[in-house]
Each structure stands twice: as structure tokens, then as C-alpha cells.
XYZ file of C-alpha atoms in Angstrom:
678
model
C 210.800 36.187 145.236
C 213.299 38.769 145.820
C 213.944 41.683 143.656
C 217.192 41.376 141.872
C 219.091 44.185 140.872
C 222.215 43.302 138.706
C 225.004 46.037 138.252
C 226.799 45.847 135.144
C 230.092 48.020 134.474
C 230.635 49.225 130.788
C 234.351 50.536 130.865
C 236.765 50.385 133.540
C 237.035 52.482 136.613
C 233.377 53.553 136.440
C 232.880 53.944 140.143
C 230.741 51.034 140.283
C 231.185 50.357 144.136
C 229.823 53.819 144.572
C 226.611 53.290 142.880
C 226.235 49.590 144.305
C 226.256 51.249 147.773
C 223.544 53.868 146.701
C 221.528 51.020 145.382
C 221.865 49.123 148.588
C 220.788 52.125 150.344
C 217.822 52.540 148.216
C 216.900 49.055 148.769
C 217.422 49.034 152.480
C 214.966 51.759 152.902
C 212.202 49.893 151.169
C 212.485 46.216 152.558
C 213.440 44.740 155.900
C 216.324 42.695 154.700
C 218.598 42.950 151.626
C 221.400 40.745 150.296
C 224.484 41.499 148.299
C 226.456 38.961 145.868
C 229.538 38.861 143.805
C 229.222 36.286 141.187
C 233.073 36.420 140.645
C 234.913 37.993 143.801
C 237.963 39.759 142.652
C 239.933 39.456 146.035
C 240.078 37.588 149.341
C 239.661 40.876 150.972
C 236.983 42.439 149.134
C 236.331 45.756 151.231
C 233.255 46.408 149.127
C 231.521 43.362 150.235
C 232.599 44.091 153.863
C 231.482 47.552 153.684
C 228.120 46.407 152.500
C 227.827 43.396 154.966
C 228.562 45.881 157.915
C 226.683 48.789 156.922
C 223.515 46.816 156.299
C 223.778 44.055 158.971
C 223.890 41.276 156.313
C 224.615 37.998 158.098
C 225.127 35.836 155.219
C 228.375 33.787 155.632
C 229.233 33.625 151.830
C 228.352 36.741 149.527
C 229.842 35.450 146.464
C 229.785 32.676 143.853
C 233.428 31.664 142.862
C 236.909 33.306 143.335
C 238.563 35.092 140.417
C 241.182 32.365 140.194
C 238.310 29.598 139.900
C 236.355 31.606 137.525
C 239.661 32.257 135.221
C 240.641 28.566 135.288
C 237.134 27.114 134.394
C 236.841 29.578 131.477
C 240.322 28.746 130.312
C 239.377 24.814 130.289
C 236.078 25.565 128.256
C 233.891 24.989 131.311
C 231.647 28.191 130.698
C 228.397 26.506 131.253
C 229.828 24.723 134.498
C 230.915 28.092 135.703
C 227.371 29.772 135.344
C 225.849 26.722 136.723
C 228.037 26.780 139.880
C 227.412 30.563 140.245
C 223.670 30.169 139.820
C 223.508 27.414 142.530
C 225.311 29.648 145.175
C 223.089 32.589 144.393
C 219.755 31.005 144.736
C 219.470 30.342 148.556
C 220.656 34.044 148.907
C 217.728 35.311 146.835
C 215.373 33.302 148.772
C 216.657 34.414 152.116
C 216.182 38.140 151.132
C 213.527 40.725 150.105
C 216.046 42.387 147.574
C 219.450 41.666 146.380
C 222.083 43.808 144.752
C 224.277 41.540 142.451
C 227.744 43.281 141.574
C 228.512 42.187 138.056
C 232.131 40.973 137.316
C 234.535 42.572 135.157
C 236.343 39.277 134.265
C 237.523 39.384 130.522
C 235.402 42.528 130.165
C 232.699 39.955 128.906
C 229.441 41.853 128.799
C 227.440 38.814 127.495
C 228.597 36.799 130.696
C 227.312 39.297 132.819
C 223.853 39.663 131.072
C 223.793 35.687 131.159
C 224.121 35.722 134.893
C 221.438 38.518 135.020
C 219.172 36.806 133.177
C 219.684 33.332 135.006
C 219.133 35.474 138.336
C 216.107 36.817 137.162
C 217.432 40.230 137.596
C 216.999 43.697 136.195
C 220.284 45.259 134.973
C 221.520 49.019 136.044
C 224.381 49.921 133.854
C 227.293 51.946 135.096
C 229.436 54.133 132.535
C 232.514 55.923 133.248
C 231.732 59.285 131.929
C 235.103 61.008 132.909
C 236.427 63.428 130.340
C 233.341 63.221 128.379
C 231.464 66.356 127.224
C 227.662 66.194 126.781
C 227.498 64.981 123.131
C 230.027 62.142 123.950
C 227.955 61.121 127.265
C 224.660 61.146 125.241
C 226.370 58.576 122.619
C 227.748 56.431 125.739
C 224.572 56.192 127.417
C 222.696 55.167 123.983
C 225.553 52.522 123.220
C 225.452 51.090 126.706
C 221.664 50.494 126.516
C 221.576 48.960 123.218
C 224.550 46.684 123.828
C 222.703 45.264 126.778
C 219.078 45.126 125.159
C 220.951 43.459 122.137
C 221.829 40.782 124.621
C 218.253 40.486 125.801
C 218.862 42.118 129.128
C 215.980 43.666 131.000
C 217.560 47.256 131.529
C 216.216 49.098 134.485
C 218.764 52.320 134.336
C 221.864 53.723 132.987
C 223.965 55.552 135.420
C 226.768 57.884 133.748
C 229.239 58.258 136.560
C 232.266 60.453 137.311
C 231.407 63.049 134.731
C 233.109 66.246 134.387
C 230.219 68.367 135.506
C 226.553 68.173 135.982
C 224.869 67.686 132.706
C 221.369 66.976 131.448
C 220.664 63.298 131.346
C 220.286 61.831 127.949
C 216.876 60.623 126.853
C 216.544 57.093 126.854
C 213.590 54.484 127.002
C 214.838 53.968 130.625
C 215.721 56.465 133.282
C 219.184 57.746 132.693
C 221.200 59.412 135.666
C 224.196 61.607 135.644
C 226.548 61.840 138.475
C 229.391 64.271 138.566
C 232.734 63.214 139.682
C 233.389 64.020 143.375
C 237.180 64.314 144.118
C 236.808 63.535 147.785
C 234.985 59.946 146.884
C 237.585 58.980 144.310
C 240.778 60.395 145.962
C 242.810 58.069 148.287
C 243.636 59.062 151.756
C 247.258 59.385 153.080
C 246.922 56.211 154.700
C 246.051 54.249 151.411
C 248.953 55.999 149.950
C 251.238 55.059 152.401
C 250.088 51.389 152.258
C 250.416 51.510 148.503
C 253.995 52.912 148.509
C 254.995 50.785 151.610
C 255.843 54.052 153.223
C 257.073 54.319 156.869
C 255.294 57.051 159.147
C 257.794 59.415 160.493
C 255.279 61.633 162.423
C 251.663 61.843 162.190
C 250.999 64.674 164.983
C 248.592 64.418 168.054
C 245.896 62.820 166.118
C 247.176 60.161 163.545
C 243.919 59.107 162.440
C 242.810 62.342 161.082
C 246.260 63.131 159.753
C 246.578 59.772 157.835
C 242.685 60.003 156.805
C 243.219 62.936 154.824
C 242.149 62.900 151.119
C 244.854 63.285 148.528
C 243.324 65.467 145.698
C 246.630 66.261 144.014
C 250.266 65.573 143.964
C 253.284 68.067 143.875
C 256.855 67.340 143.692
C 258.944 69.672 145.689
C 262.546 70.170 144.077
C 262.534 74.228 143.810
C 263.376 76.700 146.510
C 260.551 77.819 149.261
C 259.262 80.746 147.261
C 258.669 78.575 144.258
C 257.094 75.881 146.242
C 254.698 78.031 147.927
C 253.115 79.238 144.731
C 252.919 75.729 143.454
C 251.241 74.153 146.491
C 247.572 73.257 145.823
C 244.705 72.202 148.189
C 244.900 68.765 149.655
C 247.987 68.042 147.855
C 250.482 65.489 148.779
C 254.106 66.877 148.615
C 256.538 64.556 147.519
C 260.170 65.704 147.962
C 263.662 64.397 148.700
C 264.110 63.565 152.421
C 267.060 66.093 152.623
C 264.815 68.989 151.826
C 264.430 70.188 155.483
C 263.633 73.718 154.174
C 260.598 72.407 152.254
C 259.376 70.201 155.098
C 259.466 73.055 157.356
C 258.026 75.792 154.838
C 254.994 73.245 153.945
C 254.240 72.588 157.488
C 254.060 76.415 158.162
C 251.862 77.048 154.946
C 249.261 74.480 156.272
C 249.364 75.598 160.016
C 248.790 79.174 158.949
C 245.925 78.496 156.756
C 247.703 79.714 153.625
C 246.885 76.283 151.785
C 245.625 72.955 153.411
C 248.036 69.990 152.494
C 247.140 66.441 152.620
C 250.595 65.422 153.887
C 254.128 65.030 153.039
C 256.226 62.182 151.435
C 259.980 62.085 151.874
C 261.926 60.204 149.329
C 265.288 58.428 148.735
C 264.972 56.863 152.271
C 266.278 60.086 153.725
C 264.870 61.070 157.066
C 264.694 64.806 158.034
C 267.107 66.331 160.189
C 266.042 66.108 163.844
C 266.103 69.931 164.498
C 263.908 70.369 161.367
C 261.358 67.784 162.345
C 261.246 69.223 165.726
C 260.430 72.543 164.383
C 257.997 70.995 162.220
C 256.001 69.201 164.997
C 256.201 72.415 167.140
C 254.053 74.158 164.259
C 251.468 71.652 165.042
C 250.155 71.315 161.535
C 248.434 67.930 162.030
C 250.042 66.480 158.705
C 251.484 63.017 158.377
C 255.113 62.906 157.133
C 255.974 59.698 155.276
C 259.443 58.322 154.180
C 259.825 55.938 151.096
C 263.205 54.485 149.457
C 262.521 55.384 146.097
C 263.246 58.507 144.202
C 260.567 61.196 143.765
C 259.671 60.437 140.082
C 259.064 56.822 140.898
C 257.118 57.628 143.862
C 254.754 60.148 142.163
C 254.338 57.565 139.146
C 253.327 54.947 141.406
C 251.081 57.058 143.659
C 249.112 58.574 140.543
C 248.353 54.893 139.578
C 246.337 53.950 142.685
C 242.628 54.163 143.346
C 240.683 54.514 146.382
C 238.455 52.032 147.422
C 235.234 52.520 149.502
C 235.474 50.440 152.804
C 234.226 50.460 156.384
C 237.369 52.101 157.514
C 236.488 55.363 155.956
C 232.734 56.430 156.941
C 233.547 60.104 155.677
C 233.983 58.881 152.060
C 230.898 56.501 152.447
C 228.876 59.404 153.129
C 230.295 61.424 150.464
C 229.611 58.723 147.951
C 226.076 58.457 149.356
C 225.533 62.108 149.090
C 226.938 62.177 145.373
C 224.322 59.309 144.504
C 221.388 60.750 146.243
C 221.784 64.325 145.148
C 221.994 63.138 141.430
C 219.731 60.050 141.101
C 215.971 60.370 141.498
C 215.701 57.713 143.980
C 212.079 57.655 143.993
C 211.933 57.186 140.158
C 214.453 54.517 140.431
C 212.418 52.673 142.954
C 209.375 52.673 140.657
C 211.219 51.330 137.935
C 212.626 48.619 140.196
C 209.124 48.146 141.312
C 210.015 48.526 144.979
C 207.260 49.307 147.462
C 207.840 50.156 151.133
C 207.433 47.053 153.620
C 204.576 47.602 156.213
C 207.213 46.211 158.793
C 209.419 48.916 159.672
C 212.956 47.847 160.776
C 215.648 49.740 162.839
C 217.700 50.433 159.603
C 214.500 51.320 157.587
C 213.541 53.734 160.303
C 217.050 55.364 160.358
C 217.263 55.878 156.501
C 213.577 57.060 156.360
C 214.570 59.949 158.573
C 217.276 61.016 156.148
C 214.892 60.756 152.995
C 211.990 62.709 154.848
C 214.344 65.414 156.083
C 215.840 65.831 152.411
C 212.567 66.097 150.841
C 211.796 69.415 152.493
C 215.067 70.597 153.679
C 214.953 73.263 156.525
C 217.662 75.162 158.433
C 218.809 74.238 161.903
C 221.209 75.717 164.121
C 223.766 73.843 165.899
C 225.305 75.992 168.944
C 228.338 73.977 169.619
C 229.835 74.662 166.498
C 233.559 74.293 167.562
C 232.949 70.443 168.938
C 234.605 67.717 166.716
C 231.322 65.642 166.592
C 229.247 68.337 165.703
C 231.643 69.528 162.997
C 231.981 65.710 161.572
C 228.183 65.489 161.645
C 227.625 68.631 159.864
C 229.937 67.176 157.049
C 227.679 64.082 156.688
C 224.350 66.255 156.938
C 225.558 68.746 154.296
C 226.807 65.852 151.874
C 223.479 64.091 152.392
C 221.573 67.296 151.924
C 219.767 66.598 155.036
C 219.359 70.138 156.245
C 220.879 73.644 155.951
C 223.008 74.409 158.830
C 224.190 77.211 160.932
C 226.861 76.543 163.334
C 227.569 79.061 166.229
C 230.894 79.836 167.419
C 233.967 81.782 166.041
C 234.114 81.278 162.412
C 237.783 81.159 162.437
C 238.193 78.709 165.078
C 235.499 76.344 163.427
C 237.260 76.763 159.901
C 240.606 75.846 161.619
C 239.013 72.826 163.536
C 237.311 71.785 160.183
C 240.516 72.031 158.177
C 242.469 69.872 160.985
C 239.612 67.508 160.660
C 239.839 67.340 156.760
C 236.219 68.451 156.773
C 234.574 70.804 154.255
C 231.802 73.108 155.771
C 231.801 75.554 153.084
C 228.095 75.277 152.597
C 227.249 75.907 156.399
C 226.493 79.483 157.782
C 229.048 80.277 160.559
C 227.786 82.759 163.163
C 229.575 84.243 166.299
C 226.893 85.338 168.954
C 229.751 87.587 170.492
C 229.801 89.646 167.349
C 226.810 88.906 165.436
C 224.471 92.172 164.328
C 221.720 90.160 165.548
C 222.697 90.198 169.325
C 221.220 93.495 169.905
C 217.805 92.657 168.359
C 217.974 89.494 170.268
C 218.635 91.046 173.626
C 215.719 93.528 173.173
C 213.562 90.423 172.352
C 214.547 88.691 175.371
C 214.372 91.499 177.752
C 210.488 91.896 176.817
C 210.004 88.316 177.351
C 211.641 88.187 180.499
C 210.899 91.716 181.975
C 208.547 90.260 184.508
C 211.489 88.467 185.981
C 213.353 91.739 186.251
C 215.800 91.216 183.096
C 217.198 94.611 182.039
C 218.551 95.206 178.480
C 222.034 95.002 179.567
C 221.531 91.770 181.200
C 219.830 90.466 178.208
C 222.621 91.497 176.090
C 224.836 89.485 178.326
C 222.365 86.253 178.295
C 222.026 86.178 174.622
C 225.668 86.045 174.078
C 225.387 82.312 175.328
C 225.075 80.206 172.166
C 222.230 78.234 173.643
C 220.067 81.389 174.176
C 221.363 82.760 170.868
C 220.307 79.467 169.096
C 216.888 79.267 170.714
C 216.183 83.159 169.555
C 217.324 82.234 165.997
C 214.693 79.566 166.075
C 211.910 81.804 167.656
C 212.552 84.804 165.486
C 212.707 82.344 162.293
C 216.362 82.550 161.633
C 216.485 78.873 161.898
C 213.612 76.160 161.789
C 214.974 73.980 164.883
C 217.987 73.730 166.864
C 219.984 70.757 168.413
C 222.469 71.077 171.087
C 223.718 69.076 174.250
C 226.774 67.505 172.928
C 228.840 69.528 175.503
C 226.047 71.353 177.269
C 223.575 69.990 179.917
C 220.297 69.258 179.302
C 219.199 72.060 181.365
C 221.364 74.414 179.248
C 219.768 73.330 176.306
C 216.087 73.049 177.451
C 215.970 76.022 179.731
C 216.060 78.611 176.993
C 213.399 76.864 175.027
C 211.236 76.744 178.040
C 211.688 80.567 178.554
C 211.631 81.745 174.957
C 209.711 79.259 172.724
C 207.192 77.728 175.445
C 204.832 74.967 174.956
C 201.831 74.472 172.428
C 198.679 75.997 173.637
C 196.585 73.466 175.463
C 199.387 71.193 176.772
C 200.183 71.285 180.368
C 204.049 70.177 179.662
C 206.673 69.661 177.211
C 208.018 66.256 177.320
C 210.278 63.711 175.523
C 210.457 60.396 174.026
C 213.026 57.967 172.997
C 212.493 56.036 169.813
C 213.781 52.214 170.784
C 215.142 50.771 167.795
C 214.883 46.872 168.310
C 216.221 44.248 166.308
C 212.698 43.833 164.659
C 210.581 46.872 165.607
C 210.776 50.473 166.543
C 209.070 51.458 169.950
C 208.430 54.751 171.504
C 209.213 55.519 175.213
C 207.957 58.741 176.821
C 208.641 60.569 179.258
C 212.117 59.389 179.912
C 214.024 62.733 180.324
C 212.248 65.711 181.431
C 209.159 65.584 183.834
C 210.049 63.819 187.178
C 206.576 62.948 188.437
C 203.748 64.122 186.167
C 200.248 64.380 187.477
C 197.205 62.839 185.764
C 196.749 65.566 183.481
C 200.412 66.127 182.553
C 200.728 62.173 182.244
C 197.893 62.298 179.748
C 199.530 65.200 177.797
C 202.575 62.948 177.706
C 200.651 60.272 175.965
C 198.857 62.356 173.466
C 202.135 64.195 172.577
C 204.089 60.555 172.379
C 201.337 59.149 170.095
C 201.418 62.188 167.832
C 205.234 61.879 167.468
C 205.002 58.224 166.981
C 202.483 58.680 163.995
C 204.618 61.558 162.484
C 207.435 59.305 162.296
C 205.767 56.216 160.727
C 204.958 54.271 164.207
C 201.612 53.268 164.425
C 200.433 54.590 167.932
C 199.051 51.878 170.393
C 199.623 53.531 173.559
C 200.186 51.542 176.904
C 200.034 53.548 180.153
C 202.403 51.721 182.194
C 201.872 50.708 185.937
C 202.877 47.961 188.379
C 199.388 46.831 188.059
C 197.232 45.635 185.051
C 193.656 46.451 184.820
C 191.865 46.476 188.076
C 194.268 44.042 189.740
C 196.022 46.411 191.873
C 195.260 49.517 194.159
C 197.114 52.509 195.220
C 197.913 56.141 194.363
C 200.330 55.608 191.635
C 197.942 53.221 189.902
C 195.003 55.690 190.262
C 197.068 58.368 188.730
C 197.625 56.292 185.703
C 193.845 55.130 185.400
C 192.906 58.838 185.482
C 195.350 59.762 182.649
C 194.087 56.966 180.615
C 190.512 58.343 180.986
C 191.544 61.783 180.164
C 193.405 60.334 176.943
C 190.323 58.430 176.234
C 188.092 61.325 176.503
C 190.076 63.717 174.448
C 191.121 61.121 171.800
C 188.385 58.378 171.285
C 190.266 57.392 168.270
C 193.508 56.341 169.877
C 193.857 52.957 170.919
C 195.110 53.188 174.527
C 195.118 50.730 177.528
C 195.997 51.406 181.205
C 196.867 50.979 183.873
C 198.858 47.896 182.256
C 202.266 46.235 183.149
C 205.095 46.179 180.660
C 204.946 42.303 180.118
C 201.078 42.621 179.326
C 201.797 45.561 176.945
C 204.437 43.848 174.814
C 203.885 40.120 174.996
C 200.877 38.621 173.233
C 200.803 35.511 175.354
C 201.025 37.329 178.689
C 198.310 39.857 177.243
C 195.799 36.842 176.396
C 195.893 35.900 180.037
C 195.901 39.464 181.830
C 193.657 41.517 179.118
C 192.147 39.126 176.790
C 190.524 41.399 173.876
C 192.561 44.394 174.333
C 193.495 46.442 171.206
C 196.751 47.435 172.845
C 197.877 44.799 174.952
C 200.452 42.451 173.533
C 201.073 44.724 170.727
C 201.697 48.404 172.152
C 204.114 50.662 170.411
C 204.086 53.614 172.535
C 204.916 53.081 176.184
C 204.155 55.766 178.628
C 205.939 55.691 182.029
C 204.581 56.814 185.155
C 207.345 58.932 186.436
C 211.010 59.631 185.182
C 212.589 57.221 187.405
C 210.690 54.380 186.122
C 211.274 55.576 182.407
C 214.679 56.491 182.657
C 215.989 53.111 184.101
C 213.891 51.158 181.730
C 214.907 52.687 178.600
C 218.514 52.172 179.653
C 218.100 48.617 180.805
C 216.414 47.736 177.386
C 219.157 49.676 175.516
C 221.900 47.675 177.189
C 220.416 44.019 177.830
C 218.394 43.882 174.318
C 221.165 45.877 172.276
C 218.601 48.372 171.268
C 219.654 51.652 169.707
C 218.181 54.529 171.645
C 217.381 57.589 169.513
C 216.525 60.918 171.510
C 215.629 62.435 173.674
C 213.167 63.891 171.276
C 211.527 66.958 172.567
C 207.572 67.363 172.197
C 205.223 70.028 173.087
C 207.445 72.838 172.153
C 205.864 75.438 169.746
C 209.160 75.131 167.644
C 211.607 72.224 167.732
C 214.622 72.148 169.981
C 216.343 68.854 170.796
C 218.751 67.801 173.356
C 221.563 65.533 172.750
C 223.486 63.031 175.156
C 226.894 64.387 176.131
C 228.099 61.073 175.016
C 226.366 61.359 171.802
C 228.095 59.779 168.766
C 228.449 61.331 165.262
C 225.537 59.075 164.066
C 223.229 60.095 167.039
C 223.897 63.736 165.896
C 222.813 63.103 162.597
C 219.725 61.133 163.566
C 218.720 63.812 165.770
C 219.231 66.638 163.321
C 217.145 64.647 160.784
C 214.335 64.175 163.445
C 214.419 67.841 164.146
C 214.211 68.770 160.481
C 211.119 66.501 160.227
C 209.514 68.090 163.247
C 210.128 71.570 161.824
C 208.640 70.755 158.546
C 205.068 70.212 160.607
C 205.499 73.217 162.764
């Protein structure tokens, strides 16, 4: 039977959606498949359900019991028992199809008893969410106790109480069950400029060269512009939305200049009264290139700000940055291990791709390391850094001109305040790094002057940071070639003693399992000794990341069915692996179909401990490996995470130049975990 967690909101505007997201994230790390359910669906376009459906690959067609209108009508007609029966009937199939389900309680008529009744009918434990905004520590303690007793008095099985949106981090009240305090995070609760525009029915006058970014800025405050320019400049606040009459061209230009110059970052500008700005003033504003959206509305300034301040942001798939911020707040303030214990959640022996990816984040956060990202001015790196900081995955050092990085981050509405920014060109470390590099490469004729020039390169500077302990690992390659990333590591960090080669693996995230492919990125044509080293490194990497290693040494022949130099190389490599690691299940030479398909294995290699159930696939050469991983990635819809370097004394990993933000986050998490064991 599925583990059911029922989320109950006590008081309006508690931020229940963010807590539901956090619970779903926790459950998805423990079990292969989760479900979500709303007993009463508040809207036909429920963005929370769509967010959870898309993020956790939930395929159920119906995620709710009844609509709000149906529930209200049945209650008005005195058919409460029929309503409960109908909801439970629609919930039961969902519970049988999943290992765990998050049920998001209804706020219909603020009926706590109705929610508890449903939770008990579902066989669920209850997590209470209380709006703690504006309350001091004493008030929060009282609110937590009242929530707990209100639920237990109705015979609810309370698993935990969450005080959400509190003014600041305070000690959690002592209750018979775990109690967690999540402080208010402005970026989670704040609407975006696009959401304000939709709420007001505004038209977009201009949104610069990047409308997605301009309209995606968070609105943390509202400022009405009515005074002269000097007064306005003293009243602008960070990330505010300026609301001013459309004929105030002076304020439009002044606000654009204040943002573009870095004086104060704005969210956007709303022009009221239906007046569009003078074309000359608008042209000047656009020449400033502030990257701000300018909206126009027909209403007056007072009515516009009154309407704006009544709206609330809703978490949705359209804004992944806010989703990550909400998860960061949840994970930073909720002891997820303790919550998993009280929910009686144990990790499944089966590891799905989603569980694998989330486990990376968990393991990296458990023992934080500092990683250096040499491509600090690249947009994808900045966006990934924002997520990594919010989720507490690693401490980060970004290389590049700090002024350029900050300006780019401001343009992207990203906060990198917790990151260290270092410019190799001006860093006081450069002279020391040059001396170290000169000593390492003196046998190649490298002089101190040449070394000084070389270490000004971000890849070399970052690699030396790792070598000399200023960082625990490095991730690069979003804009640099593989050679530019890996060559400094080979020159400076070098391979682990006893290994003939450094190599790489890809984690192949298939719909129902995680496989390890090596080497698909580094060694063109390894000999038998090198192939054995690749196999041993790949097995160790698999084990480190929770994949039980069963190694298939791939060839075009299985067992003794074929002959030739390539088959002989694989056979020799297999023998070396067995001699060095008698405990490691390894089979070779073996064809791919015999390695992965139990039916084929029963025919070609009956009785093998690896055939038909291999998890680590070692390819005989780079040509075979690279083509195979790409074929599986494209034809089977697999997610390829990597290449992950192995065999270096300290972790350095290379990104594809087409890497997405998600790829970068995963690679940084992997590198952090490698650093934990180095």
C-alpha cells in the first residue's frame, strides 16, 4: 500500500504549494513512483498540479477528485457523505498505482474537519502548514501547538507541523511530532513582471533584447513615481516595480539609467492612464539597454498599485527559477532525513533516473565542497550557480571579471551574493600559481614569464586552484573545448598512482534503470592494460554513485565464439581485471545484447553472473563507445549525464558545449561527490 501524506493548511496564504513541492521532492528520492492528488480542484488550470505532474513524470490522467463547483454544490445540498465517497472512490486507484502519494488538502469553507475526514479515509498521515508571517517566536510557538491539537482532537495522525513564511529563522517549537520553521523567502512569494502584467491586463511597450528575462524578473516592492527625478532616485528600492503616469518621460528615462548604471536594480516599469511614452524618450530608454520591461495600463496609479499588491505568485512549470528557490528554502530548513523517518520512508532498492538525479543533490549537500567554475560570465553557468547556491549543493567560485559577472547576473535577475568571484588577470594568487606551474613544467622549457601568461587562462587558473587546495574540484567546458578543460588537469593534477590512464564514463539514465558507459570521451584506442584500468575505474565510479557494478567488457564476439586482435585485447583486459579484482563480477568478451538482455544471455552465456544484467559497459575503443552512447541517448530517450572524469587525483569534469543548465547542475553535484572521496 502506498504511503499517503495529506497536506492540511491552517490559515490562508500559508505557502502550501511550496511545502507540497518539498514533500514531493522528498518522496521522489525514496521511491520509484509518486502520485499527487487534490480532493477538490480549485481551478481548471491548476498550475501546481501541472508543475508536479511535469517535474515528477506523473502520467495519471486525473489528479483530483471533484471540481470546486461540484464540491460546493454537493455541500450546499447536504450531500457531504456522497462527496466524501466520490472523492475516496477516485483516490483509491491512484494509491494502488504508486509507492507514495502527496494529497493536497482543500480549503473549501476552511473546513478542517472535512480535511481530516478525508485524510483518515485515505489512510494518510497529516502534515500541517501554518502561515507564520508577522508572528514573533512566542506567537509561532502558540500557533504550532494550536495546529497540532486542533488536528489531533479530530483524530488526525499528525506526522509534522510546518511553520511557513515566518519573519526570520527561529527555533522550532517543541511538539510531540517534528516541527519545522521555514522563513519567508521574498523571491518565492514575489510575482514576476509577467504575472503582474497578466493580472493587470497590461500591454508590453518594450521588453528589450531578452523579453523572457525582462518579464521574468521578481517584483519585491512597488514604488509610485509622482515626484521629480531626484526624489524618485532616493525612493527606488531593489527589484521594485515603478508605477508612474505614462506622460512622465523624465521618470522613465531616469529609472532606466538608474538600473543600467547599477545604482539600483529594478523589476520593471508600469505606465498608467493609458498614456504611452514619447517616442524620443522611449528610444533613449531603449538605447540605455536596461533589459527592463515597460508596461502600460489604462488605470490610474492608485488603482494600479492597489490591484498589484493584492496578487500572489503561484509556483508553476513556467518559472523553474522560483521552483528551485522554493525547494532551496524547504531543504535548508526542514530536516528531510528526520521527516522521512517519521513518514516511515525507506529508500527503494530500485534506482530510477529521477531518484538518481535527486540523490546527487542530497549527497552533495550532505558534505558541501567548494567548486570552481572557470566560465563565470556564461549565462548557463550563472543560472546553474543560482540553483546550486539556493539548493545548498556546493560553495562556488566563479572565474572572470567580477564586474562583468555581477552585471550579467543582474541582467538575468540572479543573486550570486553567496558566490566567490575571482578574476585570474588581477588575482594575487596569479604569481604563486605561475611559480608552481613553472616548476611542474620546467622540463618542457616553461619559464616564469610564460607560466605567468598561461595561468591567466581561466582553465589553468581553475585547475591550479584545485591542485593547491583553493577549491575541491572544477567543472568547465560550456564554452571551452574538451582539450582546453582536460589538458591542464593532465599537466597539473595527473592520474591516480597505479593507473595507466584517466578515463570517463557517462551515466545513462534510462526510464527504468541507470547504466554506466565507459570510456566514451577520452581514450581513442586503449590497449589491454589501459582497458582494464578503464573497467576498474568505471566499476568504482558506479559503486560510488549507487550503481552495483556488474562489468561487461564489450566486443563483437561473446565468449570464445569469435577471434581477432580486437577480441584478444578485450579477453586480455578481462583477465587483468579478474586478477586485480577477484571480487568484481566481470564478463568478457561479450556482445551488448548478451550483456543487457536476459533472454539472449541465457542462450549465449548461460550461468554468467553478469550476462543479461550488466550495469557497467566498457567499450573497446572511443569510436564504439561514443557512437553507442549517442545512439542510446537519441533512440531510447535516455538522459546522458557526463562525461564524468575518473582516474585523476582530484576531480575535474568536462561539460558539453551544448550543456543545459540542468546538465551543469548535475555535473557540479557529481564533482562535489567525487571531491568528498578524494
